[in-house]
Amino acid sequence: MVGIGYDMHRLEIGEKLILGGIEIESEIGTVAHSDGDVLLHSIIDAILGAAGMGDIGEHFPDTDIRYKGYSSVEMTKKIMNLLVNKGLKLVNIDAVVVLEKPKLLPYKNMIKIKIAEICNLPKERVNIKATTNEGLSYIGRGEGIVVHSICQIENVRN
Ligand code: MG
């Protein structure tokens, strides 16, 4: 089975930018109820989609005080536990981060290793792509960040 995920967060000066559990050096970061890890949020939705388990908002409502500033790494681990309990396992993850700046190239490998660790996948089964929006729209103006992702899962007993 496959699933897609999408997430967008506003960017503001003075906020932290955390992607895939890795803090990125940046003047601007995500505005969020949780830690604003837009990459993990998108991946969580892809996993939930593939497993037919709804979306991130159903599992971690942003109206719930327990999830204020909550670690997205912990959220992902919880979702991975649900997956394992259903007899499912991840095959691979692919994601596209659309961000004008900073450049993610120096961080991509670290992000891959971290996501592979969180999701119990070999590193080569996690692919992270980064692109800019060529200066266009709210992403181009540095007002927001978007992540699209996709994953495949399979039954453990296949
Ligand atoms: Mg989000």
Short mmCIF file of C-alpha atoms and ligand atoms in Angstrom, two decimals:
data_model
loop_
_atom_site.label_atom_id
_atom_site.label_comp_id
_atom_site.label_asym_id
_atom_site.label_seq_id
_atom_site.Cartn_x
_atom_site.Cartn_y
_atom_site.Cartn_z
CA MET A 1 0.00 0.00 0.00
CA VAL A 2 1.07 3.58 -0.59
CA GLY A 3 0.16 6.86 1.10
CA ILE A 4 0.77 10.54 0.48
CA GLY A 5 1.42 13.32 2.94
CA TYR A 6 1.43 17.11 2.69
CA ASP A 7 2.14 19.76 5.27
CA MET A 8 2.74 23.49 5.28
CA HIS A 9 3.83 25.82 8.05
CA ARG A 10 4.28 29.56 8.21
CA LEU A 11 7.85 30.78 8.72
CA GLU A 12 8.74 33.64 11.04
CA ILE A 13 11.91 35.25 12.30
CA GLY A 14 13.07 33.90 15.65
CA GLU A 15 11.29 30.53 15.45
CA LYS A 16 13.15 27.22 15.31
CA LEU A 17 13.45 25.26 12.08
CA ILE A 18 13.44 21.52 12.78
CA LEU A 19 13.30 19.08 9.88
CA GLY A 20 13.33 15.32 10.37
CA GLY A 21 14.31 15.81 14.00
CA ILE A 22 17.37 17.87 13.05
CA GLU A 23 17.62 21.53 14.00
CA ILE A 24 18.61 23.63 10.98
CA GLU A 25 20.60 26.83 11.45
CA SER A 26 18.21 29.49 10.17
CA GLU A 27 17.02 33.01 10.96
CA ILE A 28 13.46 31.91 10.24
CA GLY A 29 11.57 28.90 11.57
CA THR A 30 8.13 27.32 11.67
CA VAL A 31 5.17 28.69 13.60
CA ALA A 32 3.44 25.70 15.20
CA HIS A 33 1.53 24.20 18.11
CA SER A 34 4.03 21.31 18.23
CA ASP A 35 7.76 21.66 17.46
CA GLY A 36 6.75 22.44 13.86
CA ASP A 37 8.69 19.64 12.19
CA VAL A 38 6.85 19.96 8.89
CA LEU A 39 8.88 17.12 7.30
CA LEU A 40 7.93 14.57 9.97
CA HIS A 41 4.31 15.80 9.94
CA SER A 42 4.13 15.16 6.22
CA ILE A 43 5.75 11.72 6.59
CA ILE A 44 3.36 10.82 9.43
CA ASP A 45 0.42 11.61 7.13
CA ALA A 46 1.92 9.47 4.36
CA ILE A 47 2.32 6.54 6.78
CA LEU A 48 -1.19 6.98 8.17
CA GLY A 49 -2.54 7.18 4.63
CA ALA A 50 -0.86 3.97 3.53
CA ALA A 51 -2.14 2.18 6.64
CA GLY A 52 -5.68 3.58 6.30
CA MET A 53 -5.39 5.21 9.73
CA GLY A 54 -6.63 8.75 9.09
CA ASP A 55 -4.47 11.83 9.50
CA ILE A 56 -2.12 13.49 11.97
CA GLY A 57 -4.84 15.85 13.28
CA GLU A 58 -6.93 12.89 14.43
CA HIS A 59 -4.03 11.36 16.34
CA PHE A 60 -2.50 14.58 17.73
CA PRO A 61 -5.18 17.35 17.81
CA ASP A 62 -3.65 20.84 17.87
CA THR A 63 -6.36 21.84 20.34
CA ASP A 64 -4.91 19.35 22.85
CA ILE A 65 -2.66 21.04 25.41
CA ARG A 66 -0.64 17.80 25.75
CA TYR A 67 0.79 18.38 22.28
CA LYS A 68 1.90 21.98 22.80
CA GLY A 69 5.59 22.03 21.84
CA TYR A 70 5.44 18.23 21.49
CA SER A 71 8.33 16.44 19.80
CA SER A 72 7.49 15.29 16.29
CA VAL A 73 10.09 12.54 16.69
CA GLU A 74 7.92 11.15 19.52
CA MET A 75 4.80 11.52 17.36
CA THR A 76 6.47 9.56 14.57
CA LYS A 77 7.57 6.83 16.98
CA LYS A 78 3.99 6.52 18.26
CA ILE A 79 2.68 6.17 14.71
CA MET A 80 5.37 3.58 13.94
CA ASN A 81 4.20 1.58 16.98
CA LEU A 82 0.62 1.64 15.68
CA LEU A 83 1.90 0.39 12.34
CA VAL A 84 3.86 -2.49 13.87
CA ASN A 85 0.85 -3.42 16.02
CA LYS A 86 -1.23 -3.75 12.83
CA GLY A 87 1.32 -6.20 11.38
CA LEU A 88 2.58 -3.63 8.89
CA LYS A 89 6.04 -2.36 8.06
CA LEU A 90 7.48 0.51 6.08
CA VAL A 91 9.19 -0.22 2.78
CA ASN A 92 10.44 3.25 1.87
CA ILE A 93 9.84 6.98 2.26
CA ASP A 94 10.38 9.72 -0.31
CA ALA A 95 9.87 13.41 0.45
CA VAL A 96 10.21 16.79 -1.26
CA VAL A 97 10.92 19.79 0.94
CA VAL A 98 10.01 23.08 -0.76
CA LEU A 99 11.88 25.89 0.98
CA GLU A 100 13.50 29.04 -0.34
CA LYS A 101 16.27 29.24 2.26
CA PRO A 102 18.43 28.11 3.92
CA LYS A 103 19.94 25.48 1.63
CA LEU A 104 19.35 21.99 3.03
CA LEU A 105 22.19 20.23 1.23
CA PRO A 106 24.51 20.24 4.29
CA TYR A 107 21.75 18.64 6.39
CA LYS A 108 20.21 16.11 4.02
CA ASN A 109 22.37 13.18 5.03
CA MET A 110 21.85 13.84 8.74
CA ILE A 111 18.10 14.10 8.20
CA LYS A 112 18.05 10.81 6.27
CA ILE A 113 19.97 9.00 9.01
CA LYS A 114 17.67 10.39 11.70
CA ILE A 115 14.45 9.48 9.87
CA ALA A 116 15.81 6.01 9.07
CA GLU A 117 16.52 5.52 12.78
CA ILE A 118 13.08 6.75 13.89
CA CYS A 119 11.28 4.64 11.26
CA ASN A 120 13.44 1.49 11.55
CA LEU A 121 14.46 1.66 7.90
CA PRO A 122 17.82 1.23 6.20
CA LYS A 123 19.16 4.68 5.28
CA GLU A 124 18.89 4.02 1.54
CA ARG A 125 15.12 3.50 1.94
CA VAL A 126 14.71 7.13 3.02
CA ASN A 127 15.00 9.76 0.30
CA ILE A 128 14.87 13.48 1.01
CA LYS A 129 14.73 15.97 -1.83
CA ALA A 130 15.02 19.72 -1.41
CA THR A 131 13.92 22.36 -3.88
CA THR A 132 13.22 26.08 -3.87
CA ASN A 133 10.14 27.71 -5.34
CA GLU A 134 12.27 29.89 -7.65
CA GLY A 135 11.28 32.99 -5.68
CA LEU A 136 7.59 32.59 -6.46
CA SER A 137 4.58 32.85 -4.13
CA TYR A 138 4.61 32.63 -0.31
CA ILE A 139 7.33 29.98 -0.38
CA GLY A 140 9.50 32.11 -2.63
CA ARG A 141 9.06 35.08 -0.31
CA GLY A 142 10.22 32.96 2.62
CA GLU A 143 6.82 33.08 4.32
CA GLY A 144 6.20 29.34 4.34
CA ILE A 145 7.60 25.86 3.92
CA VAL A 146 5.85 22.91 2.27
CA VAL A 147 6.67 19.20 2.32
CA HIS A 148 5.17 16.54 0.06
CA SER A 149 5.89 12.93 0.88
CA ILE A 150 5.01 9.41 -0.08
CA CYS A 151 5.67 6.04 1.47
CA GLN A 152 5.04 2.38 0.81
CA ILE A 153 4.12 -0.15 3.46
CA GLU A 154 3.60 -3.90 3.36
CA ASN A 155 2.24 -6.68 5.52
CA VAL A 156 4.95 -8.20 7.68
CA ARG A 157 3.86 -11.73 6.71
CA ASN A 158 4.12 -11.16 2.93
MG MG B 1 2.28 20.41 10.70
#
